[in-house]
């Protein structure tokens, strides 16, 4: 059995593990004041060519979202997001828990467009309502779709024109930037966003997300927020070592791991279509959404479980299969082989 | 000129004013420990035949909503409401500000139905999502519609079956209970809801809302919440005097004022239809929604302003006209007379 | 029996009542957009000679404290206050409820001094601790003491030098400014503070506190906060009418009411000392703290109750007697007469 | 140079590292639903002989404090703690950030006593004040002192008698339970506390704290809080593997690591006294507080840095030296040797 349920089923990529082992008994200052964290931050800033950015390393994605949004907004300010956004559904109310309303819009294929933002601005006009102030997107989105450079630019533009903060949840940014339809670089992302984070957890780290605050107006006192929300890791070097390893040589390992995940997903996708199954939509990242008859999935799940996204008609499911940095190509081959018997 | 913009344009009904004047130089204990507050609470409990209820008097509607919901819920618990609900739009994020997510559904004509609740329950299934725990409705709704007894009963039932708190925002409860299509009494409301409030501000008081907590499990320590949110009025007797006056003789004044508002609204509504204008929907409470050509409304607004609800096609508006306890019948007559010229 | 328990036992000063009655059936826009509120704000700004200030009228003192502090601070920022401060004890955790730590210091006689502030600054040095950002004092203090002009100036100075917001709770500002030892004007207060409020509730209004934000950097979007915390009064004119009445003719009524309260307190104080009782300290405002044997107070309380502040030794109490705008001189005379029998 | 600055300078104890390496490429379910987490929880519950307890593993100490206190308390409820408590000072307002006031008392040597609790109960008597509801202690305390069994029992008793939740921060619980003056077992701690946590970060783990909720009334829905505060680790098995390793064989590794730290601290302490230096107080855990002339410490700090706790008179410092699971005995010997030259 091999699971395609998600991209955080295994531990850590070997080069990172090696560095953790190597440094284990070194003494370093706590709370991210160590040389590894320093190095990781420098590597990231250099990679995005942005000396004025500030980088912070924290453990998890919900954590970085709630800390950032909590730090960036005043209490009356609200977030605009698509209703499938991670913060809208799968964070147990984390954003509201720090006091902010999320104004959700429908979007399209998990993506947000300027007209969605405009519709919120048009209906939030005075102090009886919240004041929209931050635009949240994720790239890749929850549905595995990828923003083009043009789309990011357009979102950035409407944000700048309306004094909105543009924030990108990059839990799967690696997958987005190595997607075959992607046209943006991480430097582009840094140029267009006021803040974004680079996901480590879903791209080969044990854990860890690197928040990049490119807008200097949002940088003040950020460490206080990390501490206050319980996210200042005592042995902060663990984050430093991981991101330093991922971003050495212009992010060589980071992109390599992500590219592998996408490649495996693509292969899985072709395996399904070639065996006569329909996709929900063409996948361009590490998540594949395929329509499977319930009877077939129940059998398949014994060997190669994915996750049931939602029912599709009476007899089928939409099933999500996720490939990751750790997915062995031979398991993908076995899955495809297995599919042939349904053909 | 006479304004039909809202139902809080004037001060206070004369019998209440008389009692405020009469008691003015009496000394009473502060913070609601006075005899008037005591009396008001007793009158309300007696009127709804519920000794086990607890009554709290506070100044405003957003206030009572945020205090109640904040007191009733644990931090991970969420509210279900229709997306036109007052707490969703017009309270500047008050509920999120005390930490709770509102899961909004579309509803129908401003009303929430059991199937809407069920759809939220079906999709909120584990600790990655908020836990739906309180159902919020307003009666009358933001669109002036009124729940029937049967509808309230059905909502109460699904709440009880799913351990949900049923909370009714009664900013315009007087208008609902004296609506010509209403089939519920305040006692019914008390029986079906875990908590509800009786609006004074929009029904003849200077200010004031009477929260009734019928479910004893929700009553503990409630006064702490009133104080903590800055809502414990020093001269609490002002609330006591007003509600005691409204609820003497089984709510005689309360219902009389509400009935007047509804009657005036009905007359306004007929005035419009008889002069050839179309309604958005048949009104059954103190709010009338009528479709008016922009050119006509612009003229009318000089003498009898209502408020622009939203555009209707390219050339018309939906206009809301609100009648209140204070609306003089002669002003309604003048409005109708004025309409004739457009006929 | 006449109560000296507090300064909010009676209703409202007659000139205000007259204006409430006179305007009762006028129609005005809601939520403080009316002409009375406008006028009140102008009168206050003119009285303190500060066009750049912003004035907001809200119902109660805890409310104005929690809204202001919540609006002025970012989540990691903290308040410095003396441990007897109203926000530290008698607001049921209102400030913490909006997320802020209060760093309390001992102070002296209810007053805060620059050295107290310095001691907090010296020990709060990095992001593992909260960041002190707002200095809270009340004038008069909870112990009835009054800040001198010099003391206010010194506090303002240390605040300015350390980028701290200087906030003054003026629930009893009238009493402070008419104290026989006072050397400051309201204009001085406005010059030294970044924000302060002028108490109406304890100085002749039914309710109401006028927040003055003199520092333009703190003014942005403040109305959102008033709404979000449930403090935007629908019939906002009630606040407007009251403060317009209090501040007509350079605050004539406001100061007259306060001066009366102080004068009555002074007479009470002399009554006690002349009959052989010891004061806790010389009172200079409308609160008198006197040491009374328990047996005597128990008798006295039947006719002229004050409130037990705390025990004093085994056999005595410290009793607080409060005089107000409404205290009739003949009741004070009767109290003093009554004291003679213990002599 | 070897640093005695804190007990989280190194990485992870070798047996834990071995298990992390061994399991690295295994696939497990995310978010703590894996077999390792399951095993760790069972081992801990078995060790404290409490089937009814619930165990949750989270990354850090501030995190577990804010989640627990946030989950256990209603918004008006407050914490009682000594003013040197970690939550009072070094958590950047984390507890206030989730809305709760901490009522701090002086305590003695970092410890809280029943009389301290009683004094808070005596002065918090109605809804104008917060309601004290949770007693927070840490063991060892911030000053390295250790509670005796009797002291824990007395605290538990006053808590039970007053419906207070007794919560123990065990960031250094290992050090406390292996102290030479300790008389309590972890089973005792579990019996007396309503909830406590077992610190991993400061006792040989990469990170991780195991919260044990012994009181079933506090267990409901706890996972929602972990998720909502951003603390639900995607690769939860990392916590599971670490605590399973620490608690195999009745906590063999856990206690061994802690015992080593205490033994090293004891040796350091004797090294100081034997060379003529004075202690602030006799240390009984892994923290040593010694009084050193500034000139001497400045020299010593080049080779064996501790941390400056506070000044002592004009010419000396109180210096904290911390020993840990990782402190090599030869470095301690070198330190002692180094001290001889000042003798």
mmCIF file of N, CA and C in Angstrom, chain B residues 261-328:
data_model
loop_
_atom_site.group_PDB
_atom_site.id
_atom_site.type_symbol
_atom_site.label_atom_id
_atom_site.label_comp_id
_atom_site.label_asym_id
_atom_site.label_seq_id
_atom_site.Cartn_x
_atom_site.Cartn_y
_atom_site.Cartn_z
ATOM 1 N N UNK B 261 -46.914 51.226 14.258
ATOM 2 C CA UNK B 261 -45.886 51.247 13.202
ATOM 3 C C UNK B 261 -46.317 50.353 12.035
ATOM 4 N N UNK B 262 -46.766 49.160 12.361
ATOM 5 C CA UNK B 262 -47.197 48.236 11.297
ATOM 6 C C UNK B 262 -48.379 48.808 10.505
ATOM 7 N N UNK B 263 -49.293 49.406 11.233
ATOM 8 C CA UNK B 263 -50.484 49.955 10.574
ATOM 9 C C UNK B 263 -50.078 51.076 9.611
ATOM 10 N N UNK B 264 -49.174 51.911 10.052
ATOM 11 C CA UNK B 264 -48.724 53.003 9.184
ATOM 12 C C UNK B 264 -47.991 52.440 7.959
ATOM 13 N N UNK B 265 -47.195 51.403 8.171
ATOM 14 C CA UNK B 265 -46.467 50.798 7.052
ATOM 15 C C UNK B 265 -47.452 50.209 6.044
ATOM 16 N N UNK B 266 -48.485 49.585 6.584
ATOM 17 C CA UNK B 266 -49.474 48.970 5.704
ATOM 18 C C UNK B 266 -50.168 50.040 4.853
ATOM 19 N N UNK B 267 -50.446 51.147 5.495
ATOM 20 C CA UNK B 267 -51.104 52.245 4.785
ATOM 21 C C UNK B 267 -50.182 52.814 3.694
ATOM 22 N N UNK B 268 -48.914 52.955 4.040
ATOM 23 C CA UNK B 268 -47.935 53.434 3.063
ATOM 24 C C UNK B 268 -47.873 52.481 1.868
ATOM 25 N N UNK B 269 -47.834 51.225 2.193
ATOM 26 C CA UNK B 269 -47.735 50.191 1.154
ATOM 27 C C UNK B 269 -48.924 50.267 0.199
ATOM 28 N N UNK B 270 -50.078 50.358 0.789
ATOM 29 C CA UNK B 270 -51.263 50.470 -0.068
ATOM 30 C C UNK B 270 -51.225 51.752 -0.893
ATOM 31 N N UNK B 271 -50.747 52.802 -0.285
ATOM 32 C CA UNK B 271 -50.604 54.060 -1.008
ATOM 33 C C UNK B 271 -49.763 53.897 -2.266
ATOM 34 N N UNK B 272 -48.690 53.149 -2.140
ATOM 35 C CA UNK B 272 -47.838 52.943 -3.301
ATOM 36 C C UNK B 272 -48.536 52.093 -4.358
ATOM 37 N N UNK B 273 -49.094 50.988 -3.939
ATOM 38 C CA UNK B 273 -49.705 50.093 -4.936
ATOM 39 C C UNK B 273 -50.902 50.763 -5.611
ATOM 40 N N UNK B 274 -51.665 51.478 -4.809
ATOM 41 C CA UNK B 274 -52.834 52.123 -5.394
ATOM 42 C C UNK B 274 -52.460 53.218 -6.389
ATOM 43 N N UNK B 275 -51.236 53.674 -6.275
ATOM 44 C CA UNK B 275 -50.769 54.674 -7.233
ATOM 45 C C UNK B 275 -49.877 54.062 -8.316
ATOM 46 N N UNK B 276 -49.970 52.742 -8.406
ATOM 47 C CA UNK B 276 -49.354 52.091 -9.555
ATOM 48 C C UNK B 276 -47.913 51.651 -9.387
ATOM 49 N N UNK B 277 -47.401 51.724 -8.150
ATOM 50 C CA UNK B 277 -46.015 51.297 -7.960
ATOM 51 C C UNK B 277 -45.965 49.829 -7.548
ATOM 52 N N UNK B 278 -44.867 49.192 -7.897
ATOM 53 C CA UNK B 278 -44.700 47.786 -7.572
ATOM 54 C C UNK B 278 -43.903 47.618 -6.283
ATOM 55 N N UNK B 279 -44.279 46.646 -5.492
ATOM 56 C CA UNK B 279 -43.535 46.320 -4.278
ATOM 57 C C UNK B 279 -42.454 45.285 -4.607
ATOM 58 N N UNK B 280 -41.384 45.307 -3.831
ATOM 59 C CA UNK B 280 -40.404 44.232 -3.968
ATOM 60 C C UNK B 280 -41.050 42.939 -3.498
ATOM 61 N N UNK B 281 -41.774 43.057 -2.400
ATOM 62 C CA UNK B 281 -42.525 41.929 -1.862
ATOM 63 C C UNK B 281 -43.581 42.543 -0.953
ATOM 64 N N UNK B 282 -44.621 41.798 -0.690
ATOM 65 C CA UNK B 282 -45.660 42.242 0.236
ATOM 66 C C UNK B 282 -45.038 42.407 1.625
ATOM 67 N N UNK B 283 -45.169 43.604 2.218
ATOM 68 C CA UNK B 283 -44.619 43.819 3.558
ATOM 69 C C UNK B 283 -45.639 43.428 4.614
ATOM 70 N N UNK B 284 -45.153 42.842 5.679
ATOM 71 C CA UNK B 284 -46.042 42.472 6.775
ATOM 72 C C UNK B 284 -45.583 43.033 8.105
ATOM 73 N N UNK B 285 -44.663 43.953 8.042
ATOM 74 C CA UNK B 285 -44.218 44.556 9.301
ATOM 75 C C UNK B 285 -44.060 46.054 9.084
ATOM 76 N N UNK B 286 -43.126 46.693 9.736
ATOM 77 C CA UNK B 286 -43.058 48.149 9.639
ATOM 78 C C UNK B 286 -42.111 48.658 8.560
ATOM 79 N N UNK B 287 -41.623 47.743 7.723
ATOM 80 C CA UNK B 287 -40.749 48.156 6.640
ATOM 81 C C UNK B 287 -41.401 47.828 5.293
ATOM 82 N N UNK B 288 -41.409 48.797 4.412
ATOM 83 C CA UNK B 288 -42.012 48.633 3.089
ATOM 84 C C UNK B 288 -40.906 48.770 2.040
ATOM 85 N N UNK B 289 -40.823 47.795 1.154
ATOM 86 C CA UNK B 289 -39.823 47.857 0.082
ATOM 87 C C UNK B 289 -40.545 48.042 -1.245
ATOM 88 N N UNK B 290 -40.296 49.155 -1.880
ATOM 89 C CA UNK B 290 -41.041 49.484 -3.091
ATOM 90 C C UNK B 290 -40.065 49.832 -4.223
ATOM 91 N N UNK B 291 -40.467 49.505 -5.414
ATOM 92 C CA UNK B 291 -39.611 49.787 -6.581
ATOM 93 C C UNK B 291 -40.039 51.114 -7.188
ATOM 94 N N UNK B 292 -39.085 52.041 -7.232
ATOM 95 C CA UNK B 292 -39.406 53.377 -7.737
ATOM 96 C C UNK B 292 -38.410 53.793 -8.815
ATOM 97 N N UNK B 293 -38.930 54.342 -9.904
ATOM 98 C CA UNK B 293 -38.026 54.945 -10.891
ATOM 99 C C UNK B 293 -37.143 55.983 -10.197
ATOM 100 N N UNK B 294 -35.890 56.029 -10.596
ATOM 101 C CA UNK B 294 -34.946 56.950 -9.956
ATOM 102 C C UNK B 294 -35.442 58.388 -9.983
ATOM 103 N N UNK B 295 -35.978 58.789 -11.121
ATOM 104 C CA UNK B 295 -36.418 60.188 -11.249
ATOM 105 C C UNK B 295 -37.536 60.494 -10.269
ATOM 106 N N UNK B 296 -38.399 59.554 -10.083
ATOM 107 C CA UNK B 296 -39.496 59.776 -9.140
ATOM 108 C C UNK B 296 -38.975 59.817 -7.715
ATOM 109 N N UNK B 297 -38.092 58.847 -7.375
ATOM 110 C CA UNK B 297 -37.623 58.852 -5.994
ATOM 111 C C UNK B 297 -36.859 60.128 -5.674
ATOM 112 N N UNK B 298 -36.077 60.593 -6.631
ATOM 113 C CA UNK B 298 -35.310 61.802 -6.344
ATOM 114 C C UNK B 298 -36.208 62.981 -5.982
ATOM 115 N N UNK B 299 -37.345 63.021 -6.643
ATOM 116 C CA UNK B 299 -38.319 64.082 -6.323
ATOM 117 C C UNK B 299 -38.966 63.825 -4.963
ATOM 118 N N UNK B 300 -39.414 62.604 -4.796
ATOM 119 C CA UNK B 300 -40.106 62.220 -3.561
ATOM 120 C C UNK B 300 -39.220 62.426 -2.328
ATOM 121 N N UNK B 301 -37.946 62.133 -2.507
ATOM 122 C CA UNK B 301 -37.017 62.193 -1.375
ATOM 123 C C UNK B 301 -36.885 63.596 -0.797
ATOM 124 N N UNK B 302 -37.239 64.605 -1.600
ATOM 125 C CA UNK B 302 -37.195 65.974 -1.087
ATOM 126 C C UNK B 302 -38.202 66.164 0.042
ATOM 127 N N UNK B 303 -39.315 65.466 -0.075
ATOM 128 C CA UNK B 303 -40.367 65.634 0.929
ATOM 129 C C UNK B 303 -40.468 64.470 1.906
ATOM 130 N N UNK B 304 -40.300 63.273 1.349
ATOM 131 C CA UNK B 304 -40.497 62.079 2.179
ATOM 132 C C UNK B 304 -39.382 61.063 1.945
ATOM 133 N N UNK B 305 -38.221 61.355 2.463
ATOM 134 C CA UNK B 305 -37.110 60.436 2.213
ATOM 135 C C UNK B 305 -37.296 59.062 2.861
ATOM 136 N N UNK B 306 -36.991 58.045 2.078
ATOM 137 C CA UNK B 306 -36.795 56.698 2.612
ATOM 138 C C UNK B 306 -35.322 56.409 2.450
ATOM 139 N N UNK B 307 -34.945 55.139 2.313
ATOM 140 C CA UNK B 307 -33.540 54.905 1.999
ATOM 141 C C UNK B 307 -33.384 53.964 0.815
ATOM 142 N N UNK B 308 -32.342 54.272 0.032
ATOM 143 C CA UNK B 308 -32.069 53.469 -1.152
ATOM 144 C C UNK B 308 -31.501 52.131 -0.697
ATOM 145 N N UNK B 309 -32.231 51.059 -0.973
ATOM 146 C CA UNK B 309 -31.778 49.735 -0.553
ATOM 147 C C UNK B 309 -30.736 49.209 -1.526
ATOM 148 N N UNK B 310 -31.160 49.177 -2.823
ATOM 149 C CA UNK B 310 -30.210 48.839 -3.878
ATOM 150 C C UNK B 310 -30.818 49.221 -5.218
ATOM 151 N N UNK B 311 -29.973 49.289 -6.255
ATOM 152 C CA UNK B 311 -30.511 49.594 -7.578
ATOM 153 C C UNK B 311 -31.414 48.454 -8.057
ATOM 154 N N UNK B 312 -32.346 48.797 -8.925
ATOM 155 C CA UNK B 312 -33.241 47.792 -9.499
ATOM 156 C C UNK B 312 -33.277 48.070 -10.995
ATOM 157 N N UNK B 313 -32.606 47.214 -11.761
ATOM 158 C CA UNK B 313 -32.444 47.519 -13.178
ATOM 159 C C UNK B 313 -31.632 48.801 -13.331
ATOM 160 N N UNK B 314 -31.702 49.384 -14.491
ATOM 161 C CA UNK B 314 -30.892 50.577 -14.733
ATOM 162 C C UNK B 314 -31.551 51.853 -14.248
ATOM 163 N N UNK B 315 -32.862 51.854 -14.228
ATOM 164 C CA UNK B 315 -33.559 53.124 -14.026
ATOM 165 C C UNK B 315 -34.291 53.238 -12.704
ATOM 166 N N UNK B 316 -34.300 52.140 -11.937
ATOM 167 C CA UNK B 316 -35.075 52.180 -10.703
ATOM 168 C C UNK B 316 -34.233 51.820 -9.492
ATOM 169 N N UNK B 317 -34.822 52.112 -8.340
ATOM 170 C CA UNK B 317 -34.248 51.720 -7.051
ATOM 171 C C UNK B 317 -35.259 50.857 -6.307
ATOM 172 N N UNK B 318 -34.749 50.021 -5.454
ATOM 173 C CA UNK B 318 -35.587 49.518 -4.377
ATOM 174 C C UNK B 318 -35.423 50.498 -3.225
ATOM 175 N N UNK B 319 -36.539 51.047 -2.789
ATOM 176 C CA UNK B 319 -36.504 52.018 -1.698
ATOM 177 C C UNK B 319 -37.188 51.422 -0.476
ATOM 178 N N UNK B 320 -36.547 51.607 0.670
ATOM 179 C CA UNK B 320 -37.171 51.162 1.914
ATOM 180 C C UNK B 320 -37.811 52.348 2.625
ATOM 181 N N UNK B 321 -39.087 52.195 2.968
ATOM 182 C CA UNK B 321 -39.776 53.178 3.814
ATOM 183 C C UNK B 321 -40.094 52.502 5.145
ATOM 184 N N UNK B 322 -39.679 53.135 6.216
ATOM 185 C CA UNK B 322 -39.916 52.560 7.542
ATOM 186 C C UNK B 322 -40.901 53.433 8.304
ATOM 187 N N UNK B 323 -41.919 52.782 8.855
ATOM 188 C CA UNK B 323 -42.826 53.500 9.752
ATOM 189 C C UNK B 323 -42.461 53.121 11.181
ATOM 190 N N UNK B 324 -42.804 53.992 12.111
ATOM 191 C CA UNK B 324 -42.430 53.715 13.502
ATOM 192 C C UNK B 324 -43.571 54.060 14.439
ATOM 193 N N UNK B 325 -43.344 53.774 15.707
ATOM 194 C CA UNK B 325 -44.259 54.179 16.785
ATOM 195 C C UNK B 325 -44.568 55.663 16.722
ATOM 196 N N UNK B 326 -43.638 56.439 16.144
ATOM 197 C CA UNK B 326 -43.770 57.895 16.204
ATOM 198 C C UNK B 326 -44.354 58.491 14.924
ATOM 199 N N UNK B 327 -44.525 57.659 13.907
ATOM 200 C CA UNK B 327 -44.970 58.195 12.619
ATOM 201 C C UNK B 327 -46.404 58.752 12.720
ATOM 202 N N UNK B 328 -46.569 60.052 12.494
ATOM 203 C CA UNK B 328 -47.919 60.633 12.566
ATOM 204 C C UNK B 328 -48.739 60.193 11.347
#
